[in-house]
mmCIF file of C-alpha atoms (C1' of nucleotides) in Angstrom:
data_model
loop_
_atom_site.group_PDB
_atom_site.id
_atom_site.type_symbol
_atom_site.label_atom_id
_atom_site.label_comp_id
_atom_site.label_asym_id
_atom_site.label_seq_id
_atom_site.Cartn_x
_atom_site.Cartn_y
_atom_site.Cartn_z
ATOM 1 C CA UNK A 121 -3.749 -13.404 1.405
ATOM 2 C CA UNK A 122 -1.159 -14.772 3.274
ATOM 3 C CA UNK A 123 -4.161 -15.931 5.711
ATOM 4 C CA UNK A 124 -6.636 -17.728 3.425
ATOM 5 C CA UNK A 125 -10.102 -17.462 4.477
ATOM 6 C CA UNK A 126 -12.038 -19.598 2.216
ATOM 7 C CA UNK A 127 -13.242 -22.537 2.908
ATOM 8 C CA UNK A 128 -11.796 -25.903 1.058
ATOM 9 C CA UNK A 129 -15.748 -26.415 0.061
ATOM 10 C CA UNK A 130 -16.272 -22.939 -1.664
ATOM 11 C CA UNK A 131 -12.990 -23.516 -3.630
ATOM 12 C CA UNK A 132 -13.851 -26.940 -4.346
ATOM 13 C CA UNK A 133 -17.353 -25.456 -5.405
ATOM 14 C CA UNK A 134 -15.271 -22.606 -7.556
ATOM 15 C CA UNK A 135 -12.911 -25.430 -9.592
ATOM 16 C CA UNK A 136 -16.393 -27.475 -10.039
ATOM 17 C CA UNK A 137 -17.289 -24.670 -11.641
ATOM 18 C CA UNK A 138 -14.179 -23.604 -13.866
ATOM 19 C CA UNK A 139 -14.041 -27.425 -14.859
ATOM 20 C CA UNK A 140 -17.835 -27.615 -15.888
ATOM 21 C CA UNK A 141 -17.884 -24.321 -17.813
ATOM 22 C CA UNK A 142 -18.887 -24.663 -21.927
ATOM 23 C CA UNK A 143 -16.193 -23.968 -23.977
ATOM 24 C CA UNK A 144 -18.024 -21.275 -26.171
ATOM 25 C CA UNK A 145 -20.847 -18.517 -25.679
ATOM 26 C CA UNK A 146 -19.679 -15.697 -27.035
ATOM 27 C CA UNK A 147 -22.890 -13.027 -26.471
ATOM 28 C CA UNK A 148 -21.162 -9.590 -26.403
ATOM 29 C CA UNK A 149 -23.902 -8.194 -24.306
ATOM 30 C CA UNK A 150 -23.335 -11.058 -21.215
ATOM 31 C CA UNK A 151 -19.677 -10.043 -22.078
ATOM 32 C CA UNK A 152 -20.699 -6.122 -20.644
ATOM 33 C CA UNK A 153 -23.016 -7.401 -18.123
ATOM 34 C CA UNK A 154 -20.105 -9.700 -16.769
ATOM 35 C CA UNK A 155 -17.785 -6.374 -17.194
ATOM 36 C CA UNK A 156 -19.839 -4.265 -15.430
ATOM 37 C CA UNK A 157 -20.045 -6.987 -12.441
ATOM 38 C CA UNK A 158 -16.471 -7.321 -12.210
ATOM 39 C CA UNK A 159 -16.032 -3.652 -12.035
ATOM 40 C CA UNK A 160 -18.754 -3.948 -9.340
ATOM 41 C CA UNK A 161 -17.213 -6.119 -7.121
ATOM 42 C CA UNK A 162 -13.724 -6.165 -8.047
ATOM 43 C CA UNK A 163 -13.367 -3.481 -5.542
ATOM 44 C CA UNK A 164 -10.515 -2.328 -2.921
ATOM 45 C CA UNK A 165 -13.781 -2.135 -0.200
ATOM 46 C CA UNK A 166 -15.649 -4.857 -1.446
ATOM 47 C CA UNK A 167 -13.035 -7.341 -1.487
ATOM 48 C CA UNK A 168 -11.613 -6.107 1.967
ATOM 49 C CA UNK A 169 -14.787 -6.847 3.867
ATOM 50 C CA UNK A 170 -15.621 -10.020 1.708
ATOM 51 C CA UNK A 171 -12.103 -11.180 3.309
ATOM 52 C CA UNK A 172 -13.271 -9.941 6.855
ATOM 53 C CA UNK A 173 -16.666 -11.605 6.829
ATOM 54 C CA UNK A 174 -15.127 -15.145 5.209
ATOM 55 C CA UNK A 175 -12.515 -15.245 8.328
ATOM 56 C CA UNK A 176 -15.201 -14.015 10.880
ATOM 57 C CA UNK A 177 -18.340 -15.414 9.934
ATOM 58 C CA UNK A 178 -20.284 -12.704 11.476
ATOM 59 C CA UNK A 179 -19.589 -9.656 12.201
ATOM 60 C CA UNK A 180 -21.465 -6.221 13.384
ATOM 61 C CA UNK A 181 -20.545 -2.513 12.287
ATOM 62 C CA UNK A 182 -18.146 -1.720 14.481
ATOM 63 C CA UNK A 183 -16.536 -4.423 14.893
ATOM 64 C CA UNK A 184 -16.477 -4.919 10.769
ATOM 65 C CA UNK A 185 -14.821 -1.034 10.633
ATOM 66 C CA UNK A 186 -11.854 -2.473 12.700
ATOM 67 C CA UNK A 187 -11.612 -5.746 11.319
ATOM 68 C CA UNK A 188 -11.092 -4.021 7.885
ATOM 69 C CA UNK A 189 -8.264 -1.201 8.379
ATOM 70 C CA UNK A 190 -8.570 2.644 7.036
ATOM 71 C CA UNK A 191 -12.059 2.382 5.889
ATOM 72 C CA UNK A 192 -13.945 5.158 6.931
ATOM 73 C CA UNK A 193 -17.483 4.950 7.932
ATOM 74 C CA UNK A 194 -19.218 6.125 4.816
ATOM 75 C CA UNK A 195 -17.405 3.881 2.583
ATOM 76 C CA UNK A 196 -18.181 1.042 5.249
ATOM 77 C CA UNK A 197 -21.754 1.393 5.380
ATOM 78 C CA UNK A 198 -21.932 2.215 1.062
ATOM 79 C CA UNK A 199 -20.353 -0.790 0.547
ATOM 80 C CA UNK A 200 -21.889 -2.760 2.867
ATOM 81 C CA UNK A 201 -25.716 -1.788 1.383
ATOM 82 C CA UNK A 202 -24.369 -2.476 -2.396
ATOM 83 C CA UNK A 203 -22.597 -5.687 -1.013
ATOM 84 C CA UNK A 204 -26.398 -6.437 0.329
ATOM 85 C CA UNK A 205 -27.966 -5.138 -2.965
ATOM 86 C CA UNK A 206 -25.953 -7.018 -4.913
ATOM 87 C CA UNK A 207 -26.910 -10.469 -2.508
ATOM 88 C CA UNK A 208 -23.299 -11.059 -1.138
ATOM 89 C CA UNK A 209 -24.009 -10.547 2.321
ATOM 90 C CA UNK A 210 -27.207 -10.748 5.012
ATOM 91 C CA UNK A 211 -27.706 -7.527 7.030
ATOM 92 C CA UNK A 212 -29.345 -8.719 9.822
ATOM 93 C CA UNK A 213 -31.135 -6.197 12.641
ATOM 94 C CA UNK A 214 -31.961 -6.592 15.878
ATOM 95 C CA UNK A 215 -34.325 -3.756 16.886
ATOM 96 C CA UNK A 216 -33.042 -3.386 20.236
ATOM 97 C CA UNK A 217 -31.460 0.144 22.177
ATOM 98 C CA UNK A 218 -28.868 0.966 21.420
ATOM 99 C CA UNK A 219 -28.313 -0.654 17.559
ATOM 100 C CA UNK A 220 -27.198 -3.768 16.546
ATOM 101 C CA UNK A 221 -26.911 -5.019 13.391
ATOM 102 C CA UNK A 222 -24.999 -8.267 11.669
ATOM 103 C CA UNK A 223 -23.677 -8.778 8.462
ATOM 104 C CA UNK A 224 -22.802 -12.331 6.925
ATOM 105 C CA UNK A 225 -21.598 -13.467 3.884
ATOM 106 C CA UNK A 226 -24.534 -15.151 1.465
ATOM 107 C CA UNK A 227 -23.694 -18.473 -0.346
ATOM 108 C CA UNK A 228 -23.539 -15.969 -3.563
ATOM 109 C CA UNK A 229 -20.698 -14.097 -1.326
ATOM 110 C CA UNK A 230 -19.079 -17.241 -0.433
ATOM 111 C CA UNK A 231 -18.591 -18.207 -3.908
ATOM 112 C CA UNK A 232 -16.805 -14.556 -4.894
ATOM 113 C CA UNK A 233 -14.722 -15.421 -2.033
ATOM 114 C CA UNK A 234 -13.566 -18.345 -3.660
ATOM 115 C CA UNK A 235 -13.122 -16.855 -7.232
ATOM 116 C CA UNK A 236 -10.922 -14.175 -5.860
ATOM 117 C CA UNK A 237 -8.884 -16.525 -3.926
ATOM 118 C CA UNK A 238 -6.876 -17.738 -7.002
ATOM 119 C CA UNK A 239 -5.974 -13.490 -7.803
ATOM 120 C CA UNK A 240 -4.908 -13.114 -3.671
ATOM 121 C CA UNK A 241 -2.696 -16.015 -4.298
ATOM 122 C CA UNK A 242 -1.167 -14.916 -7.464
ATOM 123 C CA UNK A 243 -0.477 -11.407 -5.887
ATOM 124 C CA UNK A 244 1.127 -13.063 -2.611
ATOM 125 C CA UNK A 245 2.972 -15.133 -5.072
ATOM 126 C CA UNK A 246 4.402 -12.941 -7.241
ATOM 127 C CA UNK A 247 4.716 -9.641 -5.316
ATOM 128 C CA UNK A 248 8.272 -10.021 -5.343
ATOM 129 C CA UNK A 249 8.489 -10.445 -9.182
ATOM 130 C CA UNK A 250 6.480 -7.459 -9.595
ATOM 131 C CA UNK A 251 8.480 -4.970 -7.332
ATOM 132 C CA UNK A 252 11.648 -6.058 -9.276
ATOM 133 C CA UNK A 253 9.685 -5.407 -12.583
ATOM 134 C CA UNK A 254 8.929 -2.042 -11.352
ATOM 135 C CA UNK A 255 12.538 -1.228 -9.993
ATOM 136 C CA UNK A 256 13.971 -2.096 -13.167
ATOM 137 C CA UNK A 257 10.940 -0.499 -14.859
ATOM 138 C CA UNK A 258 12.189 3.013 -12.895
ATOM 139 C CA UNK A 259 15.751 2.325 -13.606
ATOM 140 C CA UNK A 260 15.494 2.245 -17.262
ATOM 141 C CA UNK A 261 13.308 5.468 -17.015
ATOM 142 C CA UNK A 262 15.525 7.384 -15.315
ATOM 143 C CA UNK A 263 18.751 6.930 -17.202
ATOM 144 C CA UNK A 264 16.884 7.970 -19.943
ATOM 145 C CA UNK B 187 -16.060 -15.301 -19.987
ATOM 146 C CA UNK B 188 -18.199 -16.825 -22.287
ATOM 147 C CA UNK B 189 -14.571 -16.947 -24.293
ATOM 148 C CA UNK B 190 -11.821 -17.834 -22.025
ATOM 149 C CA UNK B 191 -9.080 -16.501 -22.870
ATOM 150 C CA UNK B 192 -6.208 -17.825 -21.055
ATOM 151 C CA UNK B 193 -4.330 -21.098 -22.284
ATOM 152 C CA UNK B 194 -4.959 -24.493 -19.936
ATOM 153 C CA UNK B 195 -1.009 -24.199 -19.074
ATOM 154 C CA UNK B 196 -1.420 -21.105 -17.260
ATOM 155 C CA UNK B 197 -4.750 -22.517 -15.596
ATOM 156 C CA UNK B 198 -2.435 -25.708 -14.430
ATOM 157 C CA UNK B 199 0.521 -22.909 -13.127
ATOM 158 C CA UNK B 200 -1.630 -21.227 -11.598
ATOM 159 C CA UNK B 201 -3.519 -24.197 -9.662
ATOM 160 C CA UNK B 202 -0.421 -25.981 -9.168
ATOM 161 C CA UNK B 203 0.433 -22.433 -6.999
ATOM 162 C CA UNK B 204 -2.801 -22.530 -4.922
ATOM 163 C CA UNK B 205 -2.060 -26.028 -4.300
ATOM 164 C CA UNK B 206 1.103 -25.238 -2.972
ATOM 165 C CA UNK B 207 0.115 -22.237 -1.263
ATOM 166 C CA UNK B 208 1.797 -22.361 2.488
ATOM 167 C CA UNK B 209 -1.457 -22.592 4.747
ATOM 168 C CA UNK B 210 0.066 -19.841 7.029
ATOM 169 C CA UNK B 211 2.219 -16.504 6.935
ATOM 170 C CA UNK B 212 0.404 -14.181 8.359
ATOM 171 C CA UNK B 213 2.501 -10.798 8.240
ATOM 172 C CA UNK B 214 0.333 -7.619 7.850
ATOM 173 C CA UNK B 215 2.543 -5.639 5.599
ATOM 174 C CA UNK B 216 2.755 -8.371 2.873
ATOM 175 C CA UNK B 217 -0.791 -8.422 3.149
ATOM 176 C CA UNK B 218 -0.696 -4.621 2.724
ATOM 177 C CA UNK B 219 1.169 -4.958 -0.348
ATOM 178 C CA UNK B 220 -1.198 -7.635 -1.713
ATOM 179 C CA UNK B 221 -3.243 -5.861 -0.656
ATOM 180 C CA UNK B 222 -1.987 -2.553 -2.262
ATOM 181 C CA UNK B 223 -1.414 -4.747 -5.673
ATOM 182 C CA UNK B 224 -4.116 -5.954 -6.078
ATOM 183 C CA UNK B 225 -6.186 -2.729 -6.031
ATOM 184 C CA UNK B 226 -3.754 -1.655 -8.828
ATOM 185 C CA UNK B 227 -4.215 -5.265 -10.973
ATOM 186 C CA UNK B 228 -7.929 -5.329 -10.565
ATOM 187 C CA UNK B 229 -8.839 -2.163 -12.267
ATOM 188 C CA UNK B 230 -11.097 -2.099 -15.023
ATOM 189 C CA UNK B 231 -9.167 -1.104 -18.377
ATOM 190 C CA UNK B 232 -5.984 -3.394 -17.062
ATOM 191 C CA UNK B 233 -8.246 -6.407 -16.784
ATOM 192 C CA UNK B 234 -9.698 -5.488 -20.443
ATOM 193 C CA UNK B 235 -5.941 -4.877 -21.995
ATOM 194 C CA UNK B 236 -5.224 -8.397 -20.409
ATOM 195 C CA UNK B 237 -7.813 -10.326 -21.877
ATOM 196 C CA UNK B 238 -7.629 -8.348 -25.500
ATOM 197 C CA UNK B 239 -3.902 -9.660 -25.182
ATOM 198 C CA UNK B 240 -4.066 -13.060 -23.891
ATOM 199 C CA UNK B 241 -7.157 -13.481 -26.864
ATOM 200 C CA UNK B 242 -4.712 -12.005 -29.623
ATOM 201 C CA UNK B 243 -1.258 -12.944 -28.599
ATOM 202 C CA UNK B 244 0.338 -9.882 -30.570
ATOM 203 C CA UNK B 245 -1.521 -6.071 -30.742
ATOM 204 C CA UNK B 246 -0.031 -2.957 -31.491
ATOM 205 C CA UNK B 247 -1.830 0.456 -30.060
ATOM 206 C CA UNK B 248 -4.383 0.838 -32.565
ATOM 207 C CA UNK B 249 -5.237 -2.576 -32.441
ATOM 208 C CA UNK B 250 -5.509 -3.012 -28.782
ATOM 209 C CA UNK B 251 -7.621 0.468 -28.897
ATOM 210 C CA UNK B 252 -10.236 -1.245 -31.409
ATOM 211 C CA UNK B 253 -10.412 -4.581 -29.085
ATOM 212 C CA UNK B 254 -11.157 -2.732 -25.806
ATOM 213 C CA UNK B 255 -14.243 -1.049 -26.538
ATOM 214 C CA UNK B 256 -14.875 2.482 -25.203
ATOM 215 C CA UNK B 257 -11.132 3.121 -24.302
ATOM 216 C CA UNK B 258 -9.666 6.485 -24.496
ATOM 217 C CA UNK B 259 -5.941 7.061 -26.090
ATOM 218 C CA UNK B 260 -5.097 8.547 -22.702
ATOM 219 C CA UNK B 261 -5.882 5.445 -20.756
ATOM 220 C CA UNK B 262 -5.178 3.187 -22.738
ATOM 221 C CA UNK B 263 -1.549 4.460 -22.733
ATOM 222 C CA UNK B 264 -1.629 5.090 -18.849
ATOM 223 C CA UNK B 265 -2.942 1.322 -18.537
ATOM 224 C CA UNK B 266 -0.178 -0.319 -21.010
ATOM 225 C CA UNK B 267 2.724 2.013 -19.012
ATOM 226 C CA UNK B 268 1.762 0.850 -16.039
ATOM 227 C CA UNK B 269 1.102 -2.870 -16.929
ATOM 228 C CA UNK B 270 4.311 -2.660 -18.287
ATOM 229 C CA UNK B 271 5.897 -1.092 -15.348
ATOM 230 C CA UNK B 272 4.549 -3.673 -13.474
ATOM 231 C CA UNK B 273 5.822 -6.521 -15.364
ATOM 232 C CA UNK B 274 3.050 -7.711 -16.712
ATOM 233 C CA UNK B 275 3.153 -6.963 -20.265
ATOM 234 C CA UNK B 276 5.779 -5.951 -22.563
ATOM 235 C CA UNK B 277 6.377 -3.398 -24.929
ATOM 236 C CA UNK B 278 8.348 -3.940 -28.403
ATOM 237 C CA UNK B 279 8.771 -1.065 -30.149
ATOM 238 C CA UNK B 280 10.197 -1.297 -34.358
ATOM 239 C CA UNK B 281 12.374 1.963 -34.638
ATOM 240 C CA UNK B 282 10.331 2.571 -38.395
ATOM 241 C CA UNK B 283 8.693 5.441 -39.702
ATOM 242 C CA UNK B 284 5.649 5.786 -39.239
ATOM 243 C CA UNK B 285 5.882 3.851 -35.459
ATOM 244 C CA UNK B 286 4.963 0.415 -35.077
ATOM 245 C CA UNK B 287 4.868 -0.392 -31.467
ATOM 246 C CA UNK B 288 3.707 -3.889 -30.478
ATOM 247 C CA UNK B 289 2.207 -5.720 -26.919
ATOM 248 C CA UNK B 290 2.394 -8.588 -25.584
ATOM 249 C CA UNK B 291 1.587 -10.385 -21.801
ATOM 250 C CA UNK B 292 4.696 -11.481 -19.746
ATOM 251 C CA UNK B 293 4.645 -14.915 -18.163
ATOM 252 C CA UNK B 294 3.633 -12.732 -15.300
ATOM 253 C CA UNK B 295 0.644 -11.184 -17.136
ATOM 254 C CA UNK B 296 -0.588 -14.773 -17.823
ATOM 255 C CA UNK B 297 -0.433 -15.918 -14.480
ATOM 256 C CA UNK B 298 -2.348 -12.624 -13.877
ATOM 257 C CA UNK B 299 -4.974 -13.366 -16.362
ATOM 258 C CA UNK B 300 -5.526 -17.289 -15.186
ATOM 259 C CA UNK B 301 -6.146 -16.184 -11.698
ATOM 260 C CA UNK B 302 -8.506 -13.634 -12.830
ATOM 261 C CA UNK B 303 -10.111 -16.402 -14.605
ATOM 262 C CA UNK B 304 -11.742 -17.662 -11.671
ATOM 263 C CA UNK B 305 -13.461 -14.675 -10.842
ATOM 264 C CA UNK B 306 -14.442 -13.979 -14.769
ATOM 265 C CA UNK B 307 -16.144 -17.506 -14.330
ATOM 266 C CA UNK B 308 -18.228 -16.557 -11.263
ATOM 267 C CA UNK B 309 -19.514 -13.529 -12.580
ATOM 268 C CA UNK B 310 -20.465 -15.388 -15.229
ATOM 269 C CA UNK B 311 -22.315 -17.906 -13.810
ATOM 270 C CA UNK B 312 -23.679 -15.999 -10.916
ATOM 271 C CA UNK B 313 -24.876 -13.313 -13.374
ATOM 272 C CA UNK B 314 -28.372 -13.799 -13.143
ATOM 273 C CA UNK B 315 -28.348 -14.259 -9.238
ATOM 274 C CA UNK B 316 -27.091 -10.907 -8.562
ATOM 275 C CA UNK B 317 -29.661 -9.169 -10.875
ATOM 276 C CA UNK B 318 -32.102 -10.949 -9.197
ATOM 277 C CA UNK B 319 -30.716 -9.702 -5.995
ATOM 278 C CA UNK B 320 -31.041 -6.701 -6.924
ATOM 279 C CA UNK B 321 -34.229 -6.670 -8.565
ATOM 280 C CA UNK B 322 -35.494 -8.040 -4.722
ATOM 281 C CA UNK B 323 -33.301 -5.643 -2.868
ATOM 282 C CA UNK B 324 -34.745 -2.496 -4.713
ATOM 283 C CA UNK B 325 -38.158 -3.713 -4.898
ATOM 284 C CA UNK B 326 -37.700 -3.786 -0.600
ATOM 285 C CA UNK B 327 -36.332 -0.485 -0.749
ATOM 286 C CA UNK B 328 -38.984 1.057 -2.743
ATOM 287 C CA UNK B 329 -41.899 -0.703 -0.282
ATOM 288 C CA UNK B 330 -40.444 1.791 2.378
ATOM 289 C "C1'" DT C 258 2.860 21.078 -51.067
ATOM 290 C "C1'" DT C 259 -0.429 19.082 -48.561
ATOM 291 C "C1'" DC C 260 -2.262 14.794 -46.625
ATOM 292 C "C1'" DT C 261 -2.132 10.533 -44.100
ATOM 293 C "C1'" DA C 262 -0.729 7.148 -40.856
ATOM 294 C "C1'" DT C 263 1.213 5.945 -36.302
ATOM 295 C "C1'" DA C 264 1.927 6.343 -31.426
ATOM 296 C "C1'" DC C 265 1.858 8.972 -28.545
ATOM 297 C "C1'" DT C 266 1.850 13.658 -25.052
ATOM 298 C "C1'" DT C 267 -0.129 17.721 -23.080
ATOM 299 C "C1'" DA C 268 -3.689 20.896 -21.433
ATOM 300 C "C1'" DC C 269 -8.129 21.533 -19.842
ATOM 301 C "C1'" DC C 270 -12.372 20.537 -17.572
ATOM 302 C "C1'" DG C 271 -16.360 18.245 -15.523
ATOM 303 C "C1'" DA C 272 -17.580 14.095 -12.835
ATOM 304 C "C1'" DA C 273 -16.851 10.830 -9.475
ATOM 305 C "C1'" DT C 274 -14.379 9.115 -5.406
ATOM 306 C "C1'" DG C 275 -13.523 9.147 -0.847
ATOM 307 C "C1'" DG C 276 -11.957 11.154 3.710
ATOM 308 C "C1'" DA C 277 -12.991 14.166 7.958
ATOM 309 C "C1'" DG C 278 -16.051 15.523 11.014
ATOM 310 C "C1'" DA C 279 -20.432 16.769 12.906
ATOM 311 C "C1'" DG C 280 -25.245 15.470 13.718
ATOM 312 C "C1'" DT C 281 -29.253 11.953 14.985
ATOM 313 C "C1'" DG C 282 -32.162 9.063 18.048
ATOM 314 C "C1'" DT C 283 -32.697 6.181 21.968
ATOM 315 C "C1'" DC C 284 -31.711 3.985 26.223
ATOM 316 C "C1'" DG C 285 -29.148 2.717 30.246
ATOM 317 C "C1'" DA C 286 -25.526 4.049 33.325
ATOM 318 C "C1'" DT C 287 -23.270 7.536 36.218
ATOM 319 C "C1'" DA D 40 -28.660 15.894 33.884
ATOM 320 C "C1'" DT D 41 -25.300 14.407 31.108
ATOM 321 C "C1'" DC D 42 -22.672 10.969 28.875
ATOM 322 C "C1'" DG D 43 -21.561 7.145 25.971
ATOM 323 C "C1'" DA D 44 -22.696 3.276 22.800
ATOM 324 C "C1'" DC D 45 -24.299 2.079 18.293
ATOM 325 C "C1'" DA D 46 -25.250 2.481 13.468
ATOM 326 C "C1'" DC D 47 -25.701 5.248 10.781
ATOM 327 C "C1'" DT D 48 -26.494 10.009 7.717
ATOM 328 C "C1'" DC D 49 -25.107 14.439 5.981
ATOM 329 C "C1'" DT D 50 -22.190 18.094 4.489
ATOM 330 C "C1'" DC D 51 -17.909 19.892 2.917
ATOM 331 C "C1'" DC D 52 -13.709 19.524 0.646
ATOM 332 C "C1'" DA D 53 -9.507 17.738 -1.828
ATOM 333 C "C1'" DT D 54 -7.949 14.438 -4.929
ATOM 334 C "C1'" DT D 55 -8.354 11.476 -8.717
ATOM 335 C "C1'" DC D 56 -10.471 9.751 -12.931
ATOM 336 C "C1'" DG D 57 -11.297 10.047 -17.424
ATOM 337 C "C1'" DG D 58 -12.865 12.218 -21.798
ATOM 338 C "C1'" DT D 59 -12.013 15.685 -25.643
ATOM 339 C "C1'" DA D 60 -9.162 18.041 -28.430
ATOM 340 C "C1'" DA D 61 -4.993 19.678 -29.993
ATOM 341 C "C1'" DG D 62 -0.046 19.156 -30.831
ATOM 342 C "C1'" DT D 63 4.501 16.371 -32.322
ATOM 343 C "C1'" DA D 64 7.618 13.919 -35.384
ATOM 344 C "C1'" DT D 65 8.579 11.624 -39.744
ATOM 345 C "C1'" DA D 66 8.296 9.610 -44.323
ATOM 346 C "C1'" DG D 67 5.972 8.277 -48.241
ATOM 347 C "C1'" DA D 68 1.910 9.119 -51.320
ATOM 348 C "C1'" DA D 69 -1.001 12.190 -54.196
#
DNA sequence: TTCTATACTTACCGAATGGAGAGTGTCGAT
DNA sequence: ATCGACACTCTCCATTCGGTAAGTATAGAA
């Protein structure tokens, strides 16, 4: 994102991380486990709202569907419950008349935030590079 | 990754680019397009192909098809033409009979696959968190 | 002559994704 | 009495995803 909404401290958190991690643990089932998750979260939904909720803070259901553009309300609220599931946000609810309900991002959430931060960047950064890649890509194609 | 795949270069290039990173541009069509890019990038067989390639250095399609597990001819050729399209990979092909073609990551494609790094390090690490999430989460859902 | 290897491409089909739009329950305001 | 706000939930439908299986082209081996 051209707007980065992660916090120096969670990045800080995610190099501590990179820079601490062992250099060799190769189980191939934590390898489908950590496939699967990626798949999980690695989402066009998911990482929309993570990026919503990291600027915001807080943020209720309405106000989440227009902070995050073109999603619809089912994919909203499915997202939102296996964002909860998975423990990257807090749904908090007030049982008052008419609704109200708050979502936040966990610490767990926080730290995805970070993580992705590096892949925003490299797609801000090299957007250009890629639309020329694909011009020429078409080019070639179509002389053939 | 329990096995990290990408070299410490690309790591440095691609911290060196966070570090550098403007701290505000905030036009809502480039984010659109990041946005738009990286739904393509972060799809599941791409993000296999890239670490099979940035592990290997050199695969041709046979090989690549043995080191992503579970992949189909059909996507693995849809993934490679569009990772190629995209500039991320390329594609060398040895006019002999019977074919050799052979694939390797771009510059781009590493920078790619060291940004994705970070996020391949949080599931890993967070791994256990998020089942235990869940665990909680569904064992709320089924007092109900 | 038939078989094998390689790197695909094409056709078909079921499953999953995701959008639109209507319905739900409750309370306060008009 | 009806309407709107809120946070959903449900149904219907079109599109997309992805797997299987078959076909293609060519040369050397059996």
């Amino acid at each position: 994102m051209a707007r980065l909404p992660f916090s120096p401290e969670a990045i800080a958190r995610a190099e501590a991380a990179r820079a601490s991690t062992p250099p060799a643990a190769i189980d191939p089932r934590v390898e489908a486990l950590v496939n699967q998750l990626i798949g999980r979260v690695a989402d066009k939904w998911t990482m929309l709202v993570l990026e919503a909720l990291a600027e915001h803070g807080l943020l209720r259901f309405t106000a989440l569907a227009r902070a995050v553009p073109g999603v619809s309300q089912k994919m909203l609220t499915q997202t939102l419950r296996q964002m909860e599931r998975d423990g990257l946000i807090t749904r908090i609810v007030h049982p008052v008349v008419p609704p109200k309900v708050e979502y936040r991002l966990t610490k767990l959430g926080e730290g995805l935030g970070a993580a992705f931060c590096g892949v925003w960047i490299w797609a801000e950064e090299n957007l250009v590079e890629v639309e020329e890649a694909r011009r020429a890509f078409d080019e070639r194609a179509a002389d053939v």
